[in-house]
XYZ file of N, CA and C in Angstrom:
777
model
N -154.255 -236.146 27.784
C -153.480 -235.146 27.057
C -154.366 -233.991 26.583
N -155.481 -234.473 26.347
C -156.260 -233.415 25.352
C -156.559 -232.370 27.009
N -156.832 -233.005 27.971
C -156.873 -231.957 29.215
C -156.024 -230.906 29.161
N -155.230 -231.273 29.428
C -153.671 -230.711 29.447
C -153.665 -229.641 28.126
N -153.654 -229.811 26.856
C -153.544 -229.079 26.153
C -154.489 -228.138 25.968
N -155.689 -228.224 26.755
C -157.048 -227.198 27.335
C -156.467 -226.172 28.251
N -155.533 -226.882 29.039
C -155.295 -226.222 30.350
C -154.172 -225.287 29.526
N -153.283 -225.373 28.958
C -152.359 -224.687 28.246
C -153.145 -223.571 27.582
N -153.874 -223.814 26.523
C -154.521 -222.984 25.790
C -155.025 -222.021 26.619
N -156.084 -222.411 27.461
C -156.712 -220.927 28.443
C -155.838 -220.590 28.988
N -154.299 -220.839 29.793
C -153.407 -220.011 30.025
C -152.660 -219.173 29.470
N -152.470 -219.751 28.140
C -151.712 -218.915 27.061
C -152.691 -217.715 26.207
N -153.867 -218.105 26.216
C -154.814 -216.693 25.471
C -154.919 -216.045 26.683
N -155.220 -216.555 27.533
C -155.613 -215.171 28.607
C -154.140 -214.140 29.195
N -152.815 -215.189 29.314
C -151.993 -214.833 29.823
C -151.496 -213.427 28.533
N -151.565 -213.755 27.683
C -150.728 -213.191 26.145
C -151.797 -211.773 25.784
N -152.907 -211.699 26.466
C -154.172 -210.882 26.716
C -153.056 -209.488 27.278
N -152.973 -209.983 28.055
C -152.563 -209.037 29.264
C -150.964 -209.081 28.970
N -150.624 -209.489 28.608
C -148.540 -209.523 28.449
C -148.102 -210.418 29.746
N -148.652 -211.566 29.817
C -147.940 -212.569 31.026
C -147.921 -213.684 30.626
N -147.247 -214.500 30.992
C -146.930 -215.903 30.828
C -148.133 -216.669 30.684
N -148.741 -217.002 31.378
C -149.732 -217.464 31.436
C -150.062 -218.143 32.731
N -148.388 -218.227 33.725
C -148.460 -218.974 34.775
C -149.283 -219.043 36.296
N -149.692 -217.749 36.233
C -150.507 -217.203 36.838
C -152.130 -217.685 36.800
N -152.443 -218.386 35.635
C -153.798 -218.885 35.418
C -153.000 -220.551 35.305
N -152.592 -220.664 35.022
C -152.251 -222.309 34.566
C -151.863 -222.994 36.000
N -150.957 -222.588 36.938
C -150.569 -222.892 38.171
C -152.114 -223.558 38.915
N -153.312 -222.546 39.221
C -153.699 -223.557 40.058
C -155.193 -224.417 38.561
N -154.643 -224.294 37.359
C -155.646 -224.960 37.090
C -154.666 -226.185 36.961
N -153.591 -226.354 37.008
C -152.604 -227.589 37.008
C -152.793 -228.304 38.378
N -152.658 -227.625 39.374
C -153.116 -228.374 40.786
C -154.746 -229.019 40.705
N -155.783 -228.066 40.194
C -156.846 -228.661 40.512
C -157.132 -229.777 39.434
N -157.644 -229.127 37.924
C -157.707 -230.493 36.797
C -156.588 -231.493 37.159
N -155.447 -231.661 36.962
C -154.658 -232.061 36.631
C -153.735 -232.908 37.914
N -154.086 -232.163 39.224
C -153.597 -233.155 40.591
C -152.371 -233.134 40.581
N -151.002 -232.248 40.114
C -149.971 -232.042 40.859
C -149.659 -231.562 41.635
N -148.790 -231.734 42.387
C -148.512 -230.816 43.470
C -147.910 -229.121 43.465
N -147.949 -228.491 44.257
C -147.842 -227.224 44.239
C -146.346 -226.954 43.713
N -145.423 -227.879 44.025
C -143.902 -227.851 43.758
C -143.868 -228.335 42.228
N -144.912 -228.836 41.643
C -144.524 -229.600 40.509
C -145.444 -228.529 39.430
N -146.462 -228.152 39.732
C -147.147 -226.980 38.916
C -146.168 -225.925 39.006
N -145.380 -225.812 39.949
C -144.664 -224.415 39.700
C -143.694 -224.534 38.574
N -143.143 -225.436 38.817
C -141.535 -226.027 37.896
C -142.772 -226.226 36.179
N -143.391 -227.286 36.323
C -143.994 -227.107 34.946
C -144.319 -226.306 34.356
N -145.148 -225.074 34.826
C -145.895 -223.941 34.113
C -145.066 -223.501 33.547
N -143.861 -223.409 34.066
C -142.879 -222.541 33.183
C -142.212 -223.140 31.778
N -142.885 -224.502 31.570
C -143.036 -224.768 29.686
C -143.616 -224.161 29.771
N -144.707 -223.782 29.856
C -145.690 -223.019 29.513
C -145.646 -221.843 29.048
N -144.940 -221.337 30.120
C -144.703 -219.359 30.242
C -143.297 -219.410 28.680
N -142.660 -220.414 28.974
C -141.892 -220.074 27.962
C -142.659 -220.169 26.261
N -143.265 -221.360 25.649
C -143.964 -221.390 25.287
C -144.796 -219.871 24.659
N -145.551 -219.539 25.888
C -146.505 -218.597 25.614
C -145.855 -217.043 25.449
N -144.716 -216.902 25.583
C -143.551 -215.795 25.216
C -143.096 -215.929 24.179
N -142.435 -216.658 23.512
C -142.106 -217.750 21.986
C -143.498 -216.821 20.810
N -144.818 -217.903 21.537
C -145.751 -217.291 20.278
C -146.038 -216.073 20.580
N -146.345 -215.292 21.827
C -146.939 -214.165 21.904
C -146.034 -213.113 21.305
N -144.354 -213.599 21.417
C -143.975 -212.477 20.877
C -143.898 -212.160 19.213
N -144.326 -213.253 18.683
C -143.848 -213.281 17.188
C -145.339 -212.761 17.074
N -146.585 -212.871 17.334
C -147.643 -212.049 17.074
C -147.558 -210.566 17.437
N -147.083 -210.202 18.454
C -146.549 -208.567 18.402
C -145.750 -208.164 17.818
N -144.409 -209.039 17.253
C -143.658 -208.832 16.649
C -143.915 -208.694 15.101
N -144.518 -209.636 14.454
C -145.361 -209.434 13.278
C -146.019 -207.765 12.933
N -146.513 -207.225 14.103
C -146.799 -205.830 13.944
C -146.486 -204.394 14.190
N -144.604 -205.204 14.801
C -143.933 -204.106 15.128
C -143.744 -203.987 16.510
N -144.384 -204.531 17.672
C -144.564 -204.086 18.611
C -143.861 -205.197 19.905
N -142.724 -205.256 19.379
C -141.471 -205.345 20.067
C -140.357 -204.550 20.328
N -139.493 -204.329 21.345
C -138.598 -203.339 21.655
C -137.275 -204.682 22.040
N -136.490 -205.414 20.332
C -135.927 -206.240 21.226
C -134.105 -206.199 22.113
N -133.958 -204.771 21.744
C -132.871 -204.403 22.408
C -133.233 -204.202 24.397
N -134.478 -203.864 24.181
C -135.094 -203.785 25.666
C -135.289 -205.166 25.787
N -135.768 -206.550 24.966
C -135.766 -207.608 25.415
C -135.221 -208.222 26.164
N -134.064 -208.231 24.788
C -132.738 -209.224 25.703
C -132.119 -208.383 26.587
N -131.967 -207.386 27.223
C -131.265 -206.944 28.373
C -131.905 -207.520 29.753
N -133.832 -207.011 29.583
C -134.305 -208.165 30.652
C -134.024 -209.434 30.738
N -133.685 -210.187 29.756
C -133.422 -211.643 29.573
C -132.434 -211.814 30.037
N -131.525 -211.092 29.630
C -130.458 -211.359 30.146
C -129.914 -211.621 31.550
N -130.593 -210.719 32.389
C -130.812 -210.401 33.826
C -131.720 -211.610 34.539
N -132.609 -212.044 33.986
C -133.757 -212.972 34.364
C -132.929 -214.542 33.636
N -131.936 -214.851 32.735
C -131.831 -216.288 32.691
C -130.827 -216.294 33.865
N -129.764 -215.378 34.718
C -129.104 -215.488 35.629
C -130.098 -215.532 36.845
N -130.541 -214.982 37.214
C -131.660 -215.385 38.123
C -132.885 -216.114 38.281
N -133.187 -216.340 37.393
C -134.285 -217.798 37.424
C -133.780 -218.883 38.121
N -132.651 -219.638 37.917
C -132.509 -220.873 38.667
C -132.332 -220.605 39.965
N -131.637 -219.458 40.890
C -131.705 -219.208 41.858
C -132.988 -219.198 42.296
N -134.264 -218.448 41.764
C -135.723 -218.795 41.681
C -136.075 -219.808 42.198
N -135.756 -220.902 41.191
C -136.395 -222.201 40.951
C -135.992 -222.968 42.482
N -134.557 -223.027 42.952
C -133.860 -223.364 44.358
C -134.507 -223.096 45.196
N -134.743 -221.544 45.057
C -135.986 -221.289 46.044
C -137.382 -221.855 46.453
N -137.852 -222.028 45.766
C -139.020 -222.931 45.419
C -139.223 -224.111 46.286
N -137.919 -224.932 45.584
C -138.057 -225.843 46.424
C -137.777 -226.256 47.395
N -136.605 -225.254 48.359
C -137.018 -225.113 49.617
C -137.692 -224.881 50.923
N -138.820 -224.246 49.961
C -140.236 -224.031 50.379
C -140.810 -225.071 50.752
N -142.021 -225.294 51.827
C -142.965 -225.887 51.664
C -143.942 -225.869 50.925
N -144.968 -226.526 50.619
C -145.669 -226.562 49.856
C -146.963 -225.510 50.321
N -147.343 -224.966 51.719
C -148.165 -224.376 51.656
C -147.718 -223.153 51.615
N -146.508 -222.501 52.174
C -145.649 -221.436 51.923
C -145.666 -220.802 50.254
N -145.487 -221.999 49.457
C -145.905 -221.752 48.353
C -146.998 -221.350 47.775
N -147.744 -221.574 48.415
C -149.536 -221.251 47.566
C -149.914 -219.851 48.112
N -149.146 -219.658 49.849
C -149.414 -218.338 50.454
C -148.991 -217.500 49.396
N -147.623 -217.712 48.759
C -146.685 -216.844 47.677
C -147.664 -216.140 46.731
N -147.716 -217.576 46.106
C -148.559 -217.499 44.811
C -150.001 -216.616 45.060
N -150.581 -216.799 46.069
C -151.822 -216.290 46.278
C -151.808 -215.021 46.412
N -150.611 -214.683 47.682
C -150.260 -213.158 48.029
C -150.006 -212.455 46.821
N -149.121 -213.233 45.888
C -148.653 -212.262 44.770
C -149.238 -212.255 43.902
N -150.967 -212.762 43.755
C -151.976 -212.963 42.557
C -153.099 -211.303 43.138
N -152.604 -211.310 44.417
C -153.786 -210.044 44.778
C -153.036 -209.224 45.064
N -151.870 -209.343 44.844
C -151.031 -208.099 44.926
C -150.528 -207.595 43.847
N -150.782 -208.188 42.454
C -150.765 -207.792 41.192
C -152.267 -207.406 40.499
N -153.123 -207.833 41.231
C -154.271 -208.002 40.404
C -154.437 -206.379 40.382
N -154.515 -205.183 41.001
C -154.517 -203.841 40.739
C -153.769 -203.069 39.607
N -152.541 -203.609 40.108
C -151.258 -203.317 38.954
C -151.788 -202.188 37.506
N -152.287 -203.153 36.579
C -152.469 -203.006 35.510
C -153.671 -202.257 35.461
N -154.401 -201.914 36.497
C -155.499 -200.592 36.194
C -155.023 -199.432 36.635
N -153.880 -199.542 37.584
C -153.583 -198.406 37.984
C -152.950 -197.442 37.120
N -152.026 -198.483 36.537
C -150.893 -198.038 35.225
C -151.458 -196.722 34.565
N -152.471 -197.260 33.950
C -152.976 -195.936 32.650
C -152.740 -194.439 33.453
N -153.535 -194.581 35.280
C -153.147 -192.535 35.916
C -151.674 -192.189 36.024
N -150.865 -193.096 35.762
C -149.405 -192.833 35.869
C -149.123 -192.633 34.308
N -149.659 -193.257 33.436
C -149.031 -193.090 32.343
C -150.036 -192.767 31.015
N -151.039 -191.922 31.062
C -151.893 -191.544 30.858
C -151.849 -190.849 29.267
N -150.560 -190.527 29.312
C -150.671 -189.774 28.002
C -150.261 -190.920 26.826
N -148.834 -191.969 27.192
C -149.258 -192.720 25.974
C -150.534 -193.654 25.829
N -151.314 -193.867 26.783
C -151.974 -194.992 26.560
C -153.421 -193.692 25.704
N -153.342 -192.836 26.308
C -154.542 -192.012 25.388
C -153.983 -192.321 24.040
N -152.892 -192.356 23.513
C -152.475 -192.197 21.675
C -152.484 -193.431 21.650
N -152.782 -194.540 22.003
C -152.358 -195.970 21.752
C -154.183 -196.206 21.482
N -154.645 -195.977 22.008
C -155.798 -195.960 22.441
C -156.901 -195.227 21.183
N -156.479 -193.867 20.572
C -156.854 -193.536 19.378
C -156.034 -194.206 18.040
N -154.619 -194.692 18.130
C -154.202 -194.838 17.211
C -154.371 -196.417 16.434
N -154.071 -197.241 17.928
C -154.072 -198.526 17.754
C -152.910 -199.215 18.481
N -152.666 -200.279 18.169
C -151.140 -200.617 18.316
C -150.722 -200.127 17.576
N -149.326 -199.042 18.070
C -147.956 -199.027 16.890
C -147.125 -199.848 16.748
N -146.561 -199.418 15.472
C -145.348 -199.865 15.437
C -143.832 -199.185 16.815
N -143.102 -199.820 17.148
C -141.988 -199.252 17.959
C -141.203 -198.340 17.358
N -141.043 -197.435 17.608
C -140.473 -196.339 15.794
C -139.432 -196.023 17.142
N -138.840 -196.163 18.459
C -137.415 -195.520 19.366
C -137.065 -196.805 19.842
N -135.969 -197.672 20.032
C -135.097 -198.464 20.898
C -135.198 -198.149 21.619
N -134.760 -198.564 23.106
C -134.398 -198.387 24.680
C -133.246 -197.729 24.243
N -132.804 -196.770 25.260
C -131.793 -195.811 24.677
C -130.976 -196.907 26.039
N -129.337 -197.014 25.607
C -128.360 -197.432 26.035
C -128.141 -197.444 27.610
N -128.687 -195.788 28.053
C -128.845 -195.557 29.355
C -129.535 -196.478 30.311
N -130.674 -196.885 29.361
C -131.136 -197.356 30.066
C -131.112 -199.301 30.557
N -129.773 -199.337 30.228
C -129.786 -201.071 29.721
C -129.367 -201.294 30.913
N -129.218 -201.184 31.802
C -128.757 -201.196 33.441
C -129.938 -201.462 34.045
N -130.938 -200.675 34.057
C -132.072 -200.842 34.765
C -133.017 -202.181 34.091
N -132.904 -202.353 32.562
C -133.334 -202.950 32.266
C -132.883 -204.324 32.388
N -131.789 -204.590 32.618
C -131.117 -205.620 33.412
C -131.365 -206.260 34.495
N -131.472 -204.614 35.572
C -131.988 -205.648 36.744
C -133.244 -205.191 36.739
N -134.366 -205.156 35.992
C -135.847 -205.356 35.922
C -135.647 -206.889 35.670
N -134.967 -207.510 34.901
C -134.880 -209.052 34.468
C -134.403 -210.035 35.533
N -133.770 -209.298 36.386
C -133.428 -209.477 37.253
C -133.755 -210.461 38.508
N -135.118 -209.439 38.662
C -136.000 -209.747 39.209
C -137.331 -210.620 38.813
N -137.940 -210.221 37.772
C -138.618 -210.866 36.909
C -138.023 -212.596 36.919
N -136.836 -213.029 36.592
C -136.349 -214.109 36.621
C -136.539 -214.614 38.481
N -136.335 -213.236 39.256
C -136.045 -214.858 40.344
C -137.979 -215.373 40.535
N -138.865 -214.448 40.250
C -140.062 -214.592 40.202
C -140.656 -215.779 39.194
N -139.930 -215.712 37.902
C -140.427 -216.778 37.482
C -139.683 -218.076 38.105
N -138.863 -218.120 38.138
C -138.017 -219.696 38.794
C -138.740 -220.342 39.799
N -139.253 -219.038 41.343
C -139.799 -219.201 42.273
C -141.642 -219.407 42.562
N -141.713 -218.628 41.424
C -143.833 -219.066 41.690
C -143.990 -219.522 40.008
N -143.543 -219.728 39.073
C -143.370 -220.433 37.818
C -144.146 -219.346 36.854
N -143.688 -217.883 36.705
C -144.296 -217.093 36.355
C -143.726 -216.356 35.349
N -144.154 -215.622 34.275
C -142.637 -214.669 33.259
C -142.750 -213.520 33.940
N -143.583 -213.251 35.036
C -142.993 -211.848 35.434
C -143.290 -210.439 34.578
N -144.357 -210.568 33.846
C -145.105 -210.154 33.409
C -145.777 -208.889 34.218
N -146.204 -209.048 35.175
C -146.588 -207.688 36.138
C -145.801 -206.735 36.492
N -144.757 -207.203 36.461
C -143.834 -206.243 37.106
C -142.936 -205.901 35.650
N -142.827 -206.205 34.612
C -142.077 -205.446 33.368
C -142.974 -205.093 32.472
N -144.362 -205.521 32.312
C -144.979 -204.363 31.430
C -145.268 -202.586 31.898
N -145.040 -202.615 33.111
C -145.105 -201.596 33.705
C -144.013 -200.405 33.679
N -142.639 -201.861 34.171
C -141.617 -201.013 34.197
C -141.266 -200.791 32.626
N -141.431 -201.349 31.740
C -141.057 -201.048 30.301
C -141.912 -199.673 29.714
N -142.971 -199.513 30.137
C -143.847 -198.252 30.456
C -142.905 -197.203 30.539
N -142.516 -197.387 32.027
C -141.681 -196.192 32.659
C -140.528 -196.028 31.964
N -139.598 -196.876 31.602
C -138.848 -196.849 31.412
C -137.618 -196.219 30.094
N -139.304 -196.158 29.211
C -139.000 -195.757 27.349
C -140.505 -194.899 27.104
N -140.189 -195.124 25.918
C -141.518 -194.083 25.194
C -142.356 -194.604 24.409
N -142.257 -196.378 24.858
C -143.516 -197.096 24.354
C -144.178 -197.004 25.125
N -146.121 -197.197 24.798
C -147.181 -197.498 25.165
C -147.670 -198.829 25.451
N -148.627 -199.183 25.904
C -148.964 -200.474 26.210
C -148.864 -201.892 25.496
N -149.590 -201.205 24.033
C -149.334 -202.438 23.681
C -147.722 -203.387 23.229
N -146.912 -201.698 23.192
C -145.284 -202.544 22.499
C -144.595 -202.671 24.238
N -145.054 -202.598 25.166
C -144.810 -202.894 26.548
C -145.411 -204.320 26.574
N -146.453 -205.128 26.446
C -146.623 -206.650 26.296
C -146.020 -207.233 25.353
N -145.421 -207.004 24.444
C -144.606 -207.432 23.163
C -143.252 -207.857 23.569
N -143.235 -206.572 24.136
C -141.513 -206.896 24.788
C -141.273 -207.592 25.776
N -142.777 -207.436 27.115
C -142.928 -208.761 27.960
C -142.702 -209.641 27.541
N -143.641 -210.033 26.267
C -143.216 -211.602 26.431
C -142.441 -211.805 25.605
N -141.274 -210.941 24.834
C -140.243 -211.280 24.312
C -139.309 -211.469 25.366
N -139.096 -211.053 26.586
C -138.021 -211.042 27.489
C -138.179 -212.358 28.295
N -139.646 -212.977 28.077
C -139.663 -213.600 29.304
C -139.408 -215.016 28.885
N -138.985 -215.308 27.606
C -138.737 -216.332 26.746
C -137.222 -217.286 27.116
N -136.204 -216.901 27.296
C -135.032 -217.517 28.037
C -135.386 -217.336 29.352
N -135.216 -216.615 30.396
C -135.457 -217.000 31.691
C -136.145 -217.890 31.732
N -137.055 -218.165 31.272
C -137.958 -218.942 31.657
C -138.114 -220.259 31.197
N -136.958 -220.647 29.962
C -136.258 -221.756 29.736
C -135.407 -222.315 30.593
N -134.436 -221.157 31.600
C -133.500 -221.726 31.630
C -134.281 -221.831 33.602
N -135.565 -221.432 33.908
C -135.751 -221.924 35.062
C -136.664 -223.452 35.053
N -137.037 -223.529 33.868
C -137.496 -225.040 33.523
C -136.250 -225.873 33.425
N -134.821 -225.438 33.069
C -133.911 -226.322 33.180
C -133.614 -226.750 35.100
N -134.106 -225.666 35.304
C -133.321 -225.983 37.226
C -134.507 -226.655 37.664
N -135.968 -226.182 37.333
C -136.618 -227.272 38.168
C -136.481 -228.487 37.282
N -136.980 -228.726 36.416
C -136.263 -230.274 35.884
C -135.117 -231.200 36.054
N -134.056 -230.548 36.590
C -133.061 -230.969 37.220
C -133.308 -231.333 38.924
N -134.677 -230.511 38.988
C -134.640 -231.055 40.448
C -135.908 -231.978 41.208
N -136.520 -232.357 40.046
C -137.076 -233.395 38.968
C -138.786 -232.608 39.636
N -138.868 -231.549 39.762
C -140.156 -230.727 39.442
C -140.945 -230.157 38.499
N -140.145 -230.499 37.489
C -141.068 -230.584 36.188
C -141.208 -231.755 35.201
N -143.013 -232.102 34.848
C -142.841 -233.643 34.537
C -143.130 -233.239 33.191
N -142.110 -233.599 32.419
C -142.232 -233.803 31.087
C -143.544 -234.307 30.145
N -144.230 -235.190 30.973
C -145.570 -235.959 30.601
C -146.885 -235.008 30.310
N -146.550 -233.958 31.452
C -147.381 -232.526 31.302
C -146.909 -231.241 30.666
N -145.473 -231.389 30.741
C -145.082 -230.408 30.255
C -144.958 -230.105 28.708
N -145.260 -231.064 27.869
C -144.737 -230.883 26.563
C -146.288 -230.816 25.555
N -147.424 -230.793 25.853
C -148.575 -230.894 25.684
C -149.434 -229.106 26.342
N -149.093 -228.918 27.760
C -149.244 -227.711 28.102
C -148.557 -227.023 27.312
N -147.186 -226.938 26.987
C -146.236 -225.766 26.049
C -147.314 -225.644 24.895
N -147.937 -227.000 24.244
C -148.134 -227.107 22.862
C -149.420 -226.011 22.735
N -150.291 -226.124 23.690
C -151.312 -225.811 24.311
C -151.561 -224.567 24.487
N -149.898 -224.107 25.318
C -150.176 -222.493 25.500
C -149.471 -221.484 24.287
N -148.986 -222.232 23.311
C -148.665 -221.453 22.241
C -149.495 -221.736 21.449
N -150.221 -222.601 21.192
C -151.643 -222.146 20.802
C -152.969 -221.092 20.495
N -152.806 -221.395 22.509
C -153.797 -220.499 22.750
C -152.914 -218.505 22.909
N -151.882 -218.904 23.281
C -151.197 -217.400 23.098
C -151.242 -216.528 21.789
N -151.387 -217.270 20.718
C -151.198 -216.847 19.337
C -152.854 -215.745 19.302
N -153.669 -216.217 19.503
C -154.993 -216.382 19.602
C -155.296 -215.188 20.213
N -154.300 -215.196 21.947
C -154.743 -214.178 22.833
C -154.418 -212.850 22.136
N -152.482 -212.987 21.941
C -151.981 -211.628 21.237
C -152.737 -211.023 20.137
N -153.367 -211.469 18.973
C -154.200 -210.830 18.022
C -155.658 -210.477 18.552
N -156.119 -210.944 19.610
C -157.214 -210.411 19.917
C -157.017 -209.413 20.950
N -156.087 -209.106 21.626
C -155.574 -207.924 22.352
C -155.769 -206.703 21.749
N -154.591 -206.738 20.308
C -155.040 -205.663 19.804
C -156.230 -205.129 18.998
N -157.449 -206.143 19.297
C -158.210 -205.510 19.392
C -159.364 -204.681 19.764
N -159.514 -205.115 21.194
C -159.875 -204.992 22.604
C -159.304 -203.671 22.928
N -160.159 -202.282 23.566
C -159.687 -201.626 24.128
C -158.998 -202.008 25.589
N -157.905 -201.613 25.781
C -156.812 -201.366 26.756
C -157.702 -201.482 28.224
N -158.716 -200.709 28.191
C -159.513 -200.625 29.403
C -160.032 -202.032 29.756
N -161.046 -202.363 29.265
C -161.726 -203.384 29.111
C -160.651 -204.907 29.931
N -159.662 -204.897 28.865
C -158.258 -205.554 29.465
C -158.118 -205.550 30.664
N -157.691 -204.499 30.967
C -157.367 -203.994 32.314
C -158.333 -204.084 33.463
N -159.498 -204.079 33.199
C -160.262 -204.438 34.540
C -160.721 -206.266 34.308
N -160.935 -206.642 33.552
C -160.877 -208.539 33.311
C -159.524 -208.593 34.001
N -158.335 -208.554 33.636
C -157.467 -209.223 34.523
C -157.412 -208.839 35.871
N -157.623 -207.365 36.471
C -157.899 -207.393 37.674
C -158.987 -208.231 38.436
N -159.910 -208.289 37.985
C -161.257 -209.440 38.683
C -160.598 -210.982 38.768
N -160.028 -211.070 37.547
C -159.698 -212.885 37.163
C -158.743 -212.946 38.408
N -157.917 -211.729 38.542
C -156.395 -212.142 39.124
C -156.981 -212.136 40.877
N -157.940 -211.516 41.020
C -158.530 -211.573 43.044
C -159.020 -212.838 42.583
N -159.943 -213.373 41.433
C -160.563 -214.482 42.046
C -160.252 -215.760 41.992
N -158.059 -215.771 41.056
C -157.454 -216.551 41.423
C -156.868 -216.660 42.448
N -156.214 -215.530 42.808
C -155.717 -215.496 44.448
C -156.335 -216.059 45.585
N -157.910 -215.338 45.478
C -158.777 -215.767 46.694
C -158.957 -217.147 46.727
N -159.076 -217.729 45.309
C -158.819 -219.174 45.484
C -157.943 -219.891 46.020
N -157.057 -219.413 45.575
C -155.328 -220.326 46.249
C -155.259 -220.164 47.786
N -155.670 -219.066 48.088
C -155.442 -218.747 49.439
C -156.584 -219.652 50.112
N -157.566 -219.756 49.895
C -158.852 -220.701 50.735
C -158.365 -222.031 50.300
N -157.391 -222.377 49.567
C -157.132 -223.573 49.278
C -155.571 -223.930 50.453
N -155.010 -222.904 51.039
C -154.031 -223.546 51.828
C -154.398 -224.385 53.076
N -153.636 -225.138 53.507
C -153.713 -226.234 54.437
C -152.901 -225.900 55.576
C-alpha cells in the first residue's frame, strides 16, 4: 500500500504542477512498480485523476483561481463522454493502447511551451503579477464551445485514463480572459466528474481494481495539494519546459516498451 500511495503522490504533485490529472505520469508508473496491465492502469488512474482534480482545485480555488461556470460546462460535456471513452479502451488491445498513450504523451509534451507565443500578453501580467484572482466568468457565448471542449477531454480521459488536461488548459486560454494560472484551476475543476463517472464504466467492466485504486486516490490528493501551492510559485516558464522533457521521456518510454 505504502507503494501505491508513493505512486499517487508523484502523480498528483507533478500532474496539479502543470493543470493535469496526473494520469499521464501514474499510468506507466502503475504498469511498471505496481504490474498491472495496460487495460487495468488505464481504468484505475482515473481514481486518481479524479482525486487529483478534487484537491487541486480547492488549492486554486482557495486563491481565486477558478472559473467555475467554465467548469461545469466542460464537465458537463466530458461526464457524457467518458464512458464512451472507457468502452473504447477496452476494445483495444493492449499494445494499441500503449501506442495511444505513448503517441499522445509526445504529442502533448510541446503543447504547453508553445502556449505562452500564442498567448503572450496574459501570461506576461500573470507572470509580473502572480496568480490572480478570476475577476470575468466565461461569458454565456461561450458555453457551447466549452461543452464540447469537455467533450472531448472526457472521451480522452475514459480512453487513455487521463483529465485531459492538455487539451483544456489551453483551450480555456483561448477561450476567456484568464491567464495561466486560473486556466489550471479550472482544469482541474472540470476534470473532477468526468472522470468519476469514467471510473464508474471501467469498474463496471471490472478494469479498475479497487485494491489500488483507493490508496492511489489517497495518494494523489495528497500529493496534488502540495503540487497546486507550489505552482504558484514557480515561474510559468520553468513549468513549462519540466513538463515538456518529463512528457518525451514518458512517451519514449511507453513506446520502447510496446510488444
Amino acid at each position: 500500500m505504502a507503494t501505491t500511495v508513493g505512486v499517487g503522490a508523484c502523480a498528483g504533485f507533478l500532474g496539479s504542477m502543470v493543470g493535469l490529472g496526473g494520469g499521464l505520469v501514474a499510468i506507466p508508473l502503475l504498469t511498471g512498480a505496481l504490474k498491472l496491465t495496460q487495460h487495468q492502469a488505464h481504468g484505475t488512474s482515473l481514481a486518481a485523476v479524479t482525486a487529483t482534480g478534487a484537491a487541486g482545485a480547492l488549492s486554486y480555488g482557495s486563491v481565486g483561481s477558478v472559473d467555475m461556470v467554465a467548469a461545469m460546462a466542460i464537465a458537463a460535456g466530458g461526464m457524457a463522454t467518458a464512458p464512451l471513452g472507457a468502452r473504447l479502451a477496452n476494445r483495444m488491445s493492449q499494445r494499441k493502447l500503449q501506442m495511444a498513450l505513448g503517441g499522445f504523451q509526445l504529442a502533448v509534451a510541446p503543447l504547453v511551451c508553445l502556449k505562452p507565443y500564442m498567448t503572450r500578453e496574459k501570461d506576461t501580467e500573470e507572470n509580473v503579477k502572480g496568480a490572480p484572482t478570476v475577476q470575468t466568468e466565461v461569458s454565456f457565448s461561450s458555453l457551447f464551445p466549452m461543452t464540447a471542449l469537455g467533450c472531448c477531454s472526457g472521451v480522452l480521459a475514459g480512453l487513455l485514463g487521463v483529465g485531459g488536461g492538455t487539451v483544456v488548459v489551453p483551450a480555456v486560454t483561448f477561450l476567456t480572459d484568464h491567464g495561466h494560472h486560473a486556466a489550471l484551476g479550472t482544469s482541474l475543476a472540470a476534470m473532477v466528474l468526468p472522470s468519476a463517472s469514467g471510473s464508474l464504466a471501467h469498474y463496471s467492466a471490472g478494469t479498475l481494481v479497487p485494491s489500488v485504486a483507493l490508496p492511489l486516490a489517497i495518494g494523489t490528493a495528497i500529493g496534488s495539494s502540495g503540487g497546486a501551492q507550489l505552482a504558484s510559485t514557480i515561474p510559468e516558464e520553468s513549468l513549462r519546459y519540466f513538463f515538456t522533457v518529463f512528457m518525451i521521456f514518458l512517451g519514449t518510454r511507453t513506446l520502447m516498451k510496446v510488444k
